[in-house]
PDB file of C-alpha atoms in Angstrom:
ATOM      1  CA  UNK A1367       0.000   0.000   0.000  1.00 45.00           C
ATOM      2  CA  UNK A1368       1.308   3.416  -0.934  1.00 42.00           C
ATOM      3  CA  UNK A1369       2.263   5.403   2.153  1.00 47.00           C
ATOM      4  CA  UNK A1370       0.431   8.700   2.515  1.00 43.00           C
ATOM      5  CA  UNK A1371       2.500  11.841   2.598  1.00 43.00           C
ATOM      6  CA  UNK A1372       2.650  13.676   5.924  1.00 44.00           C
ATOM      7  CA  UNK A1373       0.845  16.993   6.204  1.00 41.00           C
ATOM      8  CA  UNK A1374       3.274  19.842   5.802  1.00 40.00           C
ATOM      9  CA  UNK A1375       2.885  23.547   5.047  1.00 39.00           C
ATOM     10  CA  UNK A1376       3.479  22.726   1.365  1.00 38.00           C
ATOM     11  CA  UNK A1377       0.775  20.043   1.117  1.00 39.00           C
ATOM     12  CA  UNK A1378      -1.312  21.048  -1.939  1.00 43.00           C
ATOM     13  CA  UNK A1379      -4.850  22.192  -1.243  1.00 44.00           C
ATOM     14  CA  UNK A1380      -7.519  23.395  -3.667  1.00 46.00           C
ATOM     15  CA  UNK A1381      -6.753  26.895  -4.851  1.00 47.00           C
ATOM     16  CA  UNK A1382      -9.602  29.407  -4.514  1.00 46.00           C
ATOM     17  CA  UNK A1383     -10.735  30.963  -7.767  1.00 48.00           C
ATOM     18  CA  UNK A1384     -10.005  34.482  -8.910  1.00 46.00           C
ATOM     19  CA  UNK A1385     -13.536  35.463  -7.896  1.00 47.00           C
ATOM     20  CA  UNK A1386     -12.932  34.235  -4.349  1.00 45.00           C
ATOM     21  CA  UNK A1387      -9.605  36.008  -4.177  1.00 46.00           C
ATOM     22  CA  UNK A1388     -11.285  39.213  -5.258  1.00 47.00           C
ATOM     23  CA  UNK A1389     -14.059  38.687  -2.720  1.00 51.00           C
ATOM     24  CA  UNK A1390     -11.495  38.154   0.009  1.00 47.00           C
ATOM     25  CA  UNK A1391      -9.602  41.268  -0.966  1.00 47.00           C
ATOM     26  CA  UNK A1392     -12.573  43.592  -1.278  1.00 44.00           C
ATOM     27  CA  UNK A1393     -15.010  42.298   1.323  1.00 45.00           C
ATOM     28  CA  UNK A1394     -13.094  40.300   3.908  1.00 45.00           C
ATOM     29  CA  UNK A1395      -9.341  40.822   3.679  1.00 41.00           C
ATOM     30  CA  UNK A1396      -7.540  37.679   4.777  1.00 38.00           C
ATOM     31  CA  UNK A1397      -4.205  37.991   6.450  1.00 38.00           C
ATOM     32  CA  UNK A1398      -4.026  41.765   6.058  1.00 37.00           C
ATOM     33  CA  UNK A1399      -2.827  42.056   9.633  1.00 38.00           C
ATOM     34  CA  UNK A1400      -0.080  39.431   9.304  1.00 35.00           C
ATOM     35  CA  UNK A1401       3.337  41.077   9.280  1.00 36.00           C
ATOM     36  CA  UNK A1402       5.687  40.391   6.438  1.00 39.00           C
ATOM     37  CA  UNK A1403       7.775  37.278   7.017  1.00 39.00           C
ATOM     38  CA  UNK A1404       5.387  35.796   9.576  1.00 37.00           C
ATOM     39  CA  UNK A1405       4.513  32.139   9.147  1.00 41.00           C
ATOM     40  CA  UNK A1406       0.809  32.115   8.236  1.00 40.00           C
ATOM     41  CA  UNK A1407       0.466  28.327   8.085  1.00 41.00           C
ATOM     42  CA  UNK A1408      -2.415  26.765  10.037  1.00 42.00           C
ATOM     43  CA  UNK A1409      -1.865  26.445  13.767  1.00 43.00           C
ATOM     44  CA  UNK A1410      -5.004  24.344  14.306  1.00 48.00           C
ATOM     45  CA  UNK A1411      -4.925  25.101  18.009  1.00 44.00           C
ATOM     46  CA  UNK A1412      -8.705  25.336  18.394  1.00 45.00           C
ATOM     47  CA  UNK A1413      -9.545  22.539  20.835  1.00 44.00           C
ATOM     48  CA  UNK A1414     -12.276  20.184  19.707  1.00 44.00           C
ATOM     49  CA  UNK A1415     -15.471  20.746  21.649  1.00 41.00           C
ATOM     50  CA  UNK A1416     -14.706  24.334  22.700  1.00 38.00           C
ATOM     51  CA  UNK A1417     -16.884  27.309  21.788  1.00 38.00           C
ATOM     52  CA  UNK A1418     -16.852  28.048  18.040  1.00 50.00           C
ATOM     53  CA  UNK A1419     -15.579  31.366  16.712  1.00 48.00           C
ATOM     54  CA  UNK A1420     -17.991  34.154  15.798  1.00 49.00           C
ATOM     55  CA  UNK A1421     -19.895  33.553  12.561  1.00 59.00           C
ATOM     56  CA  UNK A1422     -18.117  35.077   9.530  1.00 64.00           C
ATOM     57  CA  UNK A1423     -21.175  37.231   8.762  1.00 66.00           C
ATOM     58  CA  UNK A1424     -22.264  37.937  12.342  1.00 61.00           C
ATOM     59  CA  UNK A1425     -23.021  41.575  11.517  1.00 64.00           C
ATOM     60  CA  UNK A1426     -25.473  40.750   8.711  1.00 72.00           C
ATOM     61  CA  UNK A1427     -28.992  39.343   8.750  1.00 83.00           C
ATOM     62  CA  UNK A1428     -29.093  35.841   7.298  1.00 90.00           C
ATOM     63  CA  UNK A1429     -31.596  34.849   4.637  1.00 94.00           C
ATOM     64  CA  UNK A1430     -31.839  31.432   6.264  1.00 95.00           C
ATOM     65  CA  UNK A1431     -30.545  30.453   9.668  1.00 95.00           C
ATOM     66  CA  UNK A1432     -30.389  27.048  11.318  1.00 96.00           C
ATOM     67  CA  UNK A1433     -29.810  26.560  15.024  1.00 96.00           C
ATOM     68  CA  UNK A1434     -29.152  23.236  16.764  1.00 96.00           C
ATOM     69  CA  UNK A1435     -30.735  21.188  13.977  1.00 96.00           C
ATOM     70  CA  UNK A1436     -30.753  17.439  14.584  1.00 96.00           C
ATOM     71  CA  UNK A1437     -32.237  14.759  12.345  1.00 96.00           C
ATOM     72  CA  UNK A1438     -33.155  11.173  13.168  1.00 96.00           C
ATOM     73  CA  UNK A1439     -34.123   8.431  10.735  1.00 95.00           C
ATOM     74  CA  UNK A1440     -35.839   6.073  13.126  1.00 94.00           C
ATOM     75  CA  UNK A1441     -33.248   5.383  15.844  1.00 93.00           C
ATOM     76  CA  UNK A1442     -30.306   6.539  13.722  1.00 94.00           C
ATOM     77  CA  UNK A1443     -29.148  10.108  14.258  1.00 95.00           C
ATOM     78  CA  UNK A1444     -27.969  11.657  10.986  1.00 95.00           C
ATOM     79  CA  UNK A1445     -27.381  15.265  12.148  1.00 96.00           C
ATOM     80  CA  UNK A1446     -26.206  16.470  15.536  1.00 95.00           C
ATOM     81  CA  UNK A1447     -26.981  20.040  16.567  1.00 95.00           C
ATOM     82  CA  UNK A1448     -26.007  21.843  13.331  1.00 96.00           C
ATOM     83  CA  UNK A1449     -26.050  25.665  13.283  1.00 95.00           C
ATOM     84  CA  UNK A1450     -25.350  27.548  10.046  1.00 94.00           C
ATOM     85  CA  UNK A1451     -26.397  30.709   8.165  1.00 95.00           C
ATOM     86  CA  UNK A1452     -27.076  31.264   4.451  1.00 95.00           C
ATOM     87  CA  UNK A1453     -26.906  34.803   3.064  1.00 93.00           C
ATOM     88  CA  UNK A1454     -28.423  36.543   0.039  1.00 89.00           C
ATOM     89  CA  UNK A1455     -25.255  37.351  -1.878  1.00 86.00           C
ATOM     90  CA  UNK A1456     -23.201  34.330  -0.881  1.00 91.00           C
ATOM     91  CA  UNK A1457     -22.807  30.830  -2.255  1.00 96.00           C
ATOM     92  CA  UNK A1458     -22.444  28.457   0.684  1.00 97.00           C
ATOM     93  CA  UNK A1459     -20.833  25.073  -0.032  1.00 97.00           C
ATOM     94  CA  UNK A1460     -21.407  22.010   2.141  1.00 97.00           C
ATOM     95  CA  UNK A1461     -18.485  19.568   1.931  1.00 96.00           C
ATOM     96  CA  UNK A1462     -17.575  16.346   3.671  1.00 94.00           C
ATOM     97  CA  UNK A1463     -17.255  12.594   3.098  1.00 93.00           C
ATOM     98  CA  UNK A1464     -20.196  10.456   2.005  1.00 91.00           C
ATOM     99  CA  UNK A1465     -22.750   9.893   4.742  1.00 91.00           C
ATOM    100  CA  UNK A1466     -21.662  12.907   6.802  1.00 93.00           C
ATOM    101  CA  UNK A1467     -25.099  14.572   6.770  1.00 93.00           C
ATOM    102  CA  UNK A1468     -24.595  17.435   4.321  1.00 95.00           C
ATOM    103  CA  UNK A1469     -27.422  16.386   1.969  1.00 94.00           C
ATOM    104  CA  UNK A1470     -29.660  15.639   4.947  1.00 95.00           C
ATOM    105  CA  UNK A1471     -29.096  19.188   6.197  1.00 96.00           C
ATOM    106  CA  UNK A1472     -29.759  20.626   2.738  1.00 96.00           C
ATOM    107  CA  UNK A1473     -33.077  18.759   2.594  1.00 95.00           C
ATOM    108  CA  UNK A1474     -34.050  20.257   5.947  1.00 96.00           C
ATOM    109  CA  UNK A1475     -33.954  23.751   4.438  1.00 96.00           C
ATOM    110  CA  UNK A1476     -37.119  23.214   2.388  1.00 94.00           C
ATOM    111  CA  UNK A1477     -38.577  20.354   4.426  1.00 94.00           C
ATOM    112  CA  UNK A1478     -37.876  17.646   1.880  1.00 93.00           C
ATOM    113  CA  UNK A1479     -37.331  15.288   4.812  1.00 92.00           C
ATOM    114  CA  UNK A1480     -41.080  15.542   5.459  1.00 90.00           C
ATOM    115  CA  UNK A1481     -41.497  13.010   2.644  1.00 90.00           C
ATOM    116  CA  UNK A1482     -39.595  10.360   4.664  1.00 92.00           C
ATOM    117  CA  UNK A1483     -41.939   8.716   7.213  1.00 92.00           C
ATOM    118  CA  UNK A1484     -39.180   7.807   9.685  1.00 94.00           C
ATOM    119  CA  UNK A1485     -37.490  11.233   9.638  1.00 94.00           C
ATOM    120  CA  UNK A1486     -37.704  13.486  12.691  1.00 95.00           C
ATOM    121  CA  UNK A1487     -36.211  16.996  12.657  1.00 95.00           C
ATOM    122  CA  UNK A1488     -35.586  19.125  15.750  1.00 94.00           C
ATOM    123  CA  UNK A1489     -34.077  22.568  16.199  1.00 95.00           C
ATOM    124  CA  UNK A1490     -34.898  25.919  14.614  1.00 95.00           C
ATOM    125  CA  UNK A1491     -34.697  26.798  10.908  1.00 96.00           C
ATOM    126  CA  UNK A1492     -35.809  30.282   9.862  1.00 96.00           C
ATOM    127  CA  UNK A1493     -36.398  31.938   6.501  1.00 95.00           C
ATOM    128  CA  UNK A1494     -36.422  35.724   6.895  1.00 94.00           C
ATOM    129  CA  UNK A1495     -37.002  35.209  10.607  1.00 92.00           C
ATOM    130  CA  UNK A1496     -39.964  32.851  10.155  1.00 93.00           C
ATOM    131  CA  UNK A1497     -39.793  29.300  11.485  1.00 95.00           C
ATOM    132  CA  UNK A1498     -40.210  27.005   8.468  1.00 95.00           C
ATOM    133  CA  UNK A1499     -41.194  24.065  10.707  1.00 93.00           C
ATOM    134  CA  UNK A1500     -44.164  25.957  12.125  1.00 92.00           C
ATOM    135  CA  UNK A1501     -47.305  23.828  11.527  1.00 90.00           C
ATOM    136  CA  UNK A1502     -48.933  26.894   9.973  1.00 92.00           C
ATOM    137  CA  UNK A1503     -46.228  27.111   7.290  1.00 92.00           C
ATOM    138  CA  UNK A1504     -47.537  26.296   3.801  1.00 92.00           C
ATOM    139  CA  UNK A1505     -44.989  23.738   2.584  1.00 93.00           C
ATOM    140  CA  UNK A1506     -45.917  24.265  -1.073  1.00 91.00           C
ATOM    141  CA  UNK A1507     -45.222  27.991  -0.768  1.00 92.00           C
ATOM    142  CA  UNK A1508     -42.025  27.272   1.174  1.00 94.00           C
ATOM    143  CA  UNK A1509     -40.718  25.088  -1.662  1.00 92.00           C
ATOM    144  CA  UNK A1510     -41.583  27.824  -4.143  1.00 91.00           C
ATOM    145  CA  UNK A1511     -39.452  30.232  -2.087  1.00 94.00           C
ATOM    146  CA  UNK A1512     -36.687  27.663  -1.498  1.00 95.00           C
ATOM    147  CA  UNK A1513     -36.089  25.775  -4.746  1.00 94.00           C
ATOM    148  CA  UNK A1514     -34.159  22.526  -5.149  1.00 94.00           C
ATOM    149  CA  UNK A1515     -31.922  21.188  -7.915  1.00 94.00           C
ATOM    150  CA  UNK A1516     -31.122  17.509  -7.504  1.00 92.00           C
ATOM    151  CA  UNK A1517     -28.024  15.438  -8.179  1.00 89.00           C
ATOM    152  CA  UNK A1518     -29.452  13.713 -11.244  1.00 90.00           C
ATOM    153  CA  UNK A1519     -31.202  15.892 -13.846  1.00 92.00           C
ATOM    154  CA  UNK A1520     -34.913  15.124 -13.626  1.00 92.00           C
ATOM    155  CA  UNK A1521     -36.802  17.015 -16.334  1.00 95.00           C
ATOM    156  CA  UNK A1522     -40.495  16.258 -16.618  1.00 95.00           C
ATOM    157  CA  UNK A1523     -41.556  14.113 -19.610  1.00 95.00           C
ATOM    158  CA  UNK A1524     -42.927  17.252 -21.184  1.00 95.00           C
ATOM    159  CA  UNK A1525     -41.710  19.824 -23.683  1.00 97.00           C
ATOM    160  CA  UNK A1526     -38.908  22.220 -22.784  1.00 97.00           C
ATOM    161  CA  UNK A1527     -41.486  25.003 -22.637  1.00 97.00           C
ATOM    162  CA  UNK A1528     -43.830  23.063 -20.340  1.00 96.00           C
ATOM    163  CA  UNK A1529     -40.979  22.075 -18.018  1.00 96.00           C
ATOM    164  CA  UNK A1530     -40.346  25.731 -17.250  1.00 97.00           C
ATOM    165  CA  UNK A1531     -43.999  26.842 -17.395  1.00 96.00           C
ATOM    166  CA  UNK A1532     -45.262  24.163 -14.999  1.00 95.00           C
ATOM    167  CA  UNK A1533     -44.312  25.927 -11.750  1.00 93.00           C
ATOM    168  CA  UNK A1534     -45.567  29.406 -12.686  1.00 95.00           C
ATOM    169  CA  UNK A1535     -48.809  27.852 -13.926  1.00 94.00           C
ATOM    170  CA  UNK A1536     -49.673  25.967 -10.726  1.00 91.00           C
ATOM    171  CA  UNK A1537     -48.717  28.989  -8.609  1.00 90.00           C
ATOM    172  CA  UNK A1538     -50.756  31.376 -10.750  1.00 91.00           C
ATOM    173  CA  UNK A1539     -47.830  33.620 -11.640  1.00 89.00           C
ATOM    174  CA  UNK A1540     -48.898  34.302 -15.234  1.00 91.00           C
ATOM    175  CA  UNK A1541     -52.214  35.802 -16.253  1.00 88.00           C
ATOM    176  CA  UNK A1542     -51.858  35.323 -19.988  1.00 93.00           C
ATOM    177  CA  UNK A1543     -49.959  33.369 -22.631  1.00 94.00           C
ATOM    178  CA  UNK A1544     -47.693  36.354 -23.311  1.00 95.00           C
ATOM    179  CA  UNK A1545     -46.806  36.632 -19.619  1.00 96.00           C
ATOM    180  CA  UNK A1546     -46.000  32.916 -19.493  1.00 96.00           C
ATOM    181  CA  UNK A1547     -43.870  33.219 -22.638  1.00 96.00           C
ATOM    182  CA  UNK A1548     -41.924  36.032 -20.965  1.00 96.00           C
ATOM    183  CA  UNK A1549     -41.363  33.976 -17.793  1.00 96.00           C
ATOM    184  CA  UNK A1550     -40.148  30.970 -19.787  1.00 96.00           C
ATOM    185  CA  UNK A1551     -37.777  33.095 -21.871  1.00 96.00           C
ATOM    186  CA  UNK A1552     -36.410  34.967 -18.852  1.00 95.00           C
ATOM    187  CA  UNK A1553     -35.849  31.740 -16.899  1.00 95.00           C
ATOM    188  CA  UNK A1554     -34.090  29.991 -19.769  1.00 96.00           C
ATOM    189  CA  UNK A1555     -31.891  33.048 -20.319  1.00 94.00           C
ATOM    190  CA  UNK A1556     -30.931  33.167 -16.643  1.00 91.00           C
ATOM    191  CA  UNK A1557     -30.091  29.464 -16.831  1.00 92.00           C
ATOM    192  CA  UNK A1558     -27.888  30.078 -19.873  1.00 91.00           C
ATOM    193  CA  UNK A1559     -29.998  27.784 -22.053  1.00 95.00           C
ATOM    194  CA  UNK A1560     -32.158  30.106 -24.174  1.00 96.00           C
ATOM    195  CA  UNK A1561     -29.817  30.417 -27.161  1.00 94.00           C
ATOM    196  CA  UNK A1562     -29.500  26.633 -27.365  1.00 95.00           C
ATOM    197  CA  UNK A1563     -33.226  25.794 -27.238  1.00 96.00           C
ATOM    198  CA  UNK A1564     -35.177  28.872 -28.374  1.00 96.00           C
ATOM    199  CA  UNK A1565     -36.052  27.209 -31.703  1.00 96.00           C
ATOM    200  CA  UNK A1566     -37.000  23.858 -30.172  1.00 96.00           C
ATOM    201  CA  UNK A1567     -39.152  24.741 -27.179  1.00 96.00           C
ATOM    202  CA  UNK A1568     -41.769  22.125 -28.094  1.00 96.00           C
ATOM    203  CA  UNK A1569     -39.251  19.274 -28.107  1.00 96.00           C
ATOM    204  CA  UNK A1570     -39.101  16.964 -25.100  1.00 96.00           C
ATOM    205  CA  UNK A1571     -36.902  18.091 -22.211  1.00 96.00           C
ATOM    206  CA  UNK A1572     -35.616  14.530 -21.874  1.00 95.00           C
ATOM    207  CA  UNK A1573     -34.076  14.775 -25.378  1.00 95.00           C
ATOM    208  CA  UNK A1574     -31.508  17.323 -24.184  1.00 95.00           C
ATOM    209  CA  UNK A1575     -27.956  16.425 -23.153  1.00 94.00           C
ATOM    210  CA  UNK A1576     -27.196  15.830 -19.482  1.00 92.00           C
ATOM    211  CA  UNK A1577     -25.763  19.297 -18.956  1.00 93.00           C
ATOM    212  CA  UNK A1578     -28.660  20.928 -20.795  1.00 95.00           C
ATOM    213  CA  UNK A1579     -31.149  18.912 -18.736  1.00 95.00           C
ATOM    214  CA  UNK A1580     -29.542  20.152 -15.524  1.00 94.00           C
ATOM    215  CA  UNK A1581     -29.717  23.751 -16.715  1.00 95.00           C
ATOM    216  CA  UNK A1582     -33.352  23.145 -17.676  1.00 96.00           C
ATOM    217  CA  UNK A1583     -33.986  21.968 -14.115  1.00 95.00           C
ATOM    218  CA  UNK A1584     -32.331  25.155 -12.830  1.00 95.00           C
ATOM    219  CA  UNK A1585     -34.534  27.209 -15.178  1.00 95.00           C
ATOM    220  CA  UNK A1586     -37.559  25.326 -13.835  1.00 95.00           C
ATOM    221  CA  UNK A1587     -36.498  26.115 -10.262  1.00 94.00           C
ATOM    222  CA  UNK A1588     -35.993  29.849 -10.854  1.00 94.00           C
ATOM    223  CA  UNK A1589     -39.176  30.231 -12.945  1.00 95.00           C
ATOM    224  CA  UNK A1590     -41.236  30.603  -9.744  1.00 93.00           C
ATOM    225  CA  UNK A1591     -38.898  33.385  -8.595  1.00 91.00           C
ATOM    226  CA  UNK A1592     -37.474  31.695  -5.471  1.00 94.00           C
ATOM    227  CA  UNK A1593     -35.421  33.451  -2.837  1.00 94.00           C
ATOM    228  CA  UNK A1594     -33.080  30.525  -2.108  1.00 96.00           C
ATOM    229  CA  UNK A1595     -31.739  27.811  -4.427  1.00 96.00           C
ATOM    230  CA  UNK A1596     -30.504  24.511  -2.984  1.00 96.00           C
ATOM    231  CA  UNK A1597     -28.256  22.342  -5.166  1.00 96.00           C
ATOM    232  CA  UNK A1598     -27.467  18.749  -4.206  1.00 95.00           C
ATOM    233  CA  UNK A1599     -24.302  17.785  -6.127  1.00 92.00           C
ATOM    234  CA  UNK A1600     -25.642  19.308  -9.370  1.00 92.00           C
ATOM    235  CA  UNK A1601     -22.512  18.451 -11.389  1.00 91.00           C
ATOM    236  CA  UNK A1602     -21.720  14.936 -10.173  1.00 88.00           C
ATOM    237  CA  UNK A1603     -23.152  13.288 -13.313  1.00 82.00           C
ATOM    238  CA  UNK A1604     -21.822  15.848 -15.806  1.00 87.00           C
ATOM    239  CA  UNK A1605     -18.698  16.060 -17.949  1.00 88.00           C
ATOM    240  CA  UNK A1606     -16.113  18.835 -17.335  1.00 91.00           C
ATOM    241  CA  UNK A1607     -17.510  21.148 -20.029  1.00 90.00           C
ATOM    242  CA  UNK A1608     -21.066  20.903 -18.712  1.00 89.00           C
ATOM    243  CA  UNK A1609     -19.746  21.298 -15.163  1.00 91.00           C
ATOM    244  CA  UNK A1610     -17.950  24.515 -16.124  1.00 91.00           C
ATOM    245  CA  UNK A1611     -21.199  25.914 -17.555  1.00 90.00           C
ATOM    246  CA  UNK A1612     -23.108  25.094 -14.361  1.00 92.00           C
ATOM    247  CA  UNK A1613     -20.388  26.708 -12.233  1.00 93.00           C
ATOM    248  CA  UNK A1614     -20.458  29.827 -14.398  1.00 92.00           C
ATOM    249  CA  UNK A1615     -24.236  29.890 -14.015  1.00 91.00           C
ATOM    250  CA  UNK A1616     -23.966  29.610 -10.225  1.00 93.00           C
ATOM    251  CA  UNK A1617     -21.613  32.596 -10.204  1.00 92.00           C
ATOM    252  CA  UNK A1618     -24.098  34.622 -12.281  1.00 89.00           C
ATOM    253  CA  UNK A1619     -27.094  33.641 -10.130  1.00 91.00           C
ATOM    254  CA  UNK A1620     -25.312  34.521  -6.916  1.00 90.00           C
ATOM    255  CA  UNK A1621     -26.387  38.179  -7.032  1.00 84.00           C
ATOM    256  CA  UNK A1622     -30.077  37.275  -7.386  1.00 88.00           C
ATOM    257  CA  UNK A1623     -30.493  34.369  -4.976  1.00 92.00           C
ATOM    258  CA  UNK A1624     -29.079  32.871  -1.822  1.00 95.00           C
ATOM    259  CA  UNK A1625     -27.463  29.603  -2.940  1.00 96.00           C
ATOM    260  CA  UNK A1626     -26.402  26.524  -0.984  1.00 97.00           C
ATOM    261  CA  UNK A1627     -24.617  23.695  -2.776  1.00 97.00           C
ATOM    262  CA  UNK A1628     -23.575  20.217  -1.652  1.00 96.00           C
ATOM    263  CA  UNK A1629     -20.453  18.964  -3.408  1.00 94.00           C
ATOM    264  CA  UNK A1630     -17.816  16.249  -3.067  1.00 90.00           C
ATOM    265  CA  UNK A1631     -15.552  18.238  -5.369  1.00 90.00           C
ATOM    266  CA  UNK A1632     -13.417  20.472  -3.163  1.00 91.00           C
ATOM    267  CA  UNK A1633     -11.973  22.321  -6.147  1.00 92.00           C
ATOM    268  CA  UNK A1634     -15.535  23.143  -7.152  1.00 94.00           C
ATOM    269  CA  UNK A1635     -16.343  24.383  -3.645  1.00 94.00           C
ATOM    270  CA  UNK A1636     -13.272  26.627  -3.790  1.00 94.00           C
ATOM    271  CA  UNK A1637     -14.258  27.962  -7.219  1.00 94.00           C
ATOM    272  CA  UNK A1638     -17.927  28.773  -6.692  1.00 95.00           C
ATOM    273  CA  UNK A1639     -18.489  29.511  -2.997  1.00 96.00           C
ATOM    274  CA  UNK A1640     -17.749  32.340  -0.612  1.00 95.00           C
ATOM    275  CA  UNK A1641     -18.628  30.366   2.527  1.00 96.00           C
ATOM    276  CA  UNK A1642     -17.917  26.697   3.246  1.00 96.00           C
ATOM    277  CA  UNK A1643     -19.281  24.335   5.883  1.00 96.00           C
ATOM    278  CA  UNK A1644     -17.428  21.075   6.574  1.00 96.00           C
ATOM    279  CA  UNK A1645     -19.509  18.162   7.878  1.00 96.00           C
ATOM    280  CA  UNK A1646     -18.223  14.947   9.437  1.00 95.00           C
ATOM    281  CA  UNK A1647     -20.200  12.126  11.056  1.00 94.00           C
ATOM    282  CA  UNK A1648     -23.320  14.252  11.353  1.00 94.00           C
ATOM    283  CA  UNK A1649     -21.554  17.225  12.926  1.00 95.00           C
ATOM    284  CA  UNK A1650     -20.770  20.636  11.503  1.00 96.00           C
ATOM    285  CA  UNK A1651     -17.048  20.674  12.217  1.00 96.00           C
ATOM    286  CA  UNK A1652     -16.187  24.078  10.760  1.00 96.00           C
ATOM    287  CA  UNK A1653     -17.980  26.926   8.989  1.00 96.00           C
ATOM    288  CA  UNK A1654     -16.324  30.037   7.617  1.00 94.00           C
ATOM    289  CA  UNK A1655     -14.992  31.948   4.646  1.00 95.00           C
ATOM    290  CA  UNK A1656     -14.015  29.627   1.826  1.00 96.00           C
ATOM    291  CA  UNK A1657     -10.618  31.268   1.467  1.00 94.00           C
ATOM    292  CA  UNK A1658      -9.884  30.519   5.123  1.00 94.00           C
ATOM    293  CA  UNK A1659     -11.304  26.988   5.188  1.00 94.00           C
ATOM    294  CA  UNK A1660      -9.043  25.927   2.308  1.00 94.00           C
ATOM    295  CA  UNK A1661      -5.877  27.765   3.329  1.00 93.00           C
ATOM    296  CA  UNK A1662      -6.026  28.165   7.101  1.00 92.00           C
ATOM    297  CA  UNK A1663      -8.532  25.747   8.647  1.00 93.00           C
ATOM    298  CA  UNK A1664      -9.016  25.904  12.404  1.00 94.00           C
ATOM    299  CA  UNK A1665      -9.817  22.229  12.891  1.00 94.00           C
ATOM    300  CA  UNK A1666      -7.466  19.291  12.324  1.00 93.00           C
ATOM    301  CA  UNK A1667     -10.313  17.220  10.856  1.00 94.00           C
ATOM    302  CA  UNK A1668     -10.926  19.913   8.240  1.00 94.00           C
ATOM    303  CA  UNK A1669      -7.281  19.978   7.178  1.00 93.00           C
ATOM    304  CA  UNK A1670      -7.130  16.179   7.073  1.00 92.00           C
ATOM    305  CA  UNK A1671     -10.130  16.113   4.754  1.00 93.00           C
ATOM    306  CA  UNK A1672      -9.132  18.847   2.324  1.00 90.00           C
ATOM    307  CA  UNK A1673      -5.618  17.410   2.021  1.00 88.00           C
ATOM    308  CA  UNK A1674      -6.960  13.940   1.227  1.00 84.00           C
ATOM    309  CA  UNK A1675      -6.031  12.010   4.343  1.00 81.00           C
ATOM    310  CA  UNK A1676      -9.577  10.615   4.468  1.00 72.00           C
ATOM    311  CA  UNK A1677     -12.910  11.046   2.730  1.00 57.00           C
TER     312      UNK A1677
END
């Protein structure tokens, strides 16, 4: 068996994108108070189990906030007291090994776990200060406000046009055919798909390529004008070219929606997100600025994961 390299200050880690570097420089300067010549390598002296540091956006109101969220599937506990914020103009990436609870947490944000009979969710999750688990909450309206894009593209067996028009139609968002046409066109343009399908809107959505199907699903999600978009590994089944288009789309949508994305691809998390949350064994181990998580993590488990020692 090949021996793993020891962790050293020169161990390669995913490099944040230019966009993240710019965000760090303009919004949240990293290391600006470190004197020249000082070793800025991770100290990782934050003891496990001690109080976490202040949230990276503690001075701003969160679009969605979760506090002490735990999830049980029958007797099995999948999430253990997770607290995390999602902001309007941020992409928040959830990373961690398989089975760590990141997708379970994502599904809590629009109550998708309600569809699982054995699931039990505790804790507080708020959207604009309103508890989404309140019995008086209309779940259909919640899922219109908090859209979901799944791991595998799942277009309806309908035309491209009807895939996008379905949501606005059932929610009564269009009063005429011309209004619906405008919604469909706007949604497909925002999803970066309009130029590719504008002359074939009556063809089946399932006839598109995998990457086009995923962008169609994104267009379908944003057609009802949501406030938050949840993405559960949206690029895991796509080739590199299609993945690059989805990542570019995420960057463009960031200014319009709060976005949370689950990904196993740490390079992707570094490219598209401004905040990263690392999950392990049902716990939120570390949450902070992406540029800090990937270059100066506070927790040893975080560094072990991003440098490939496990996962």
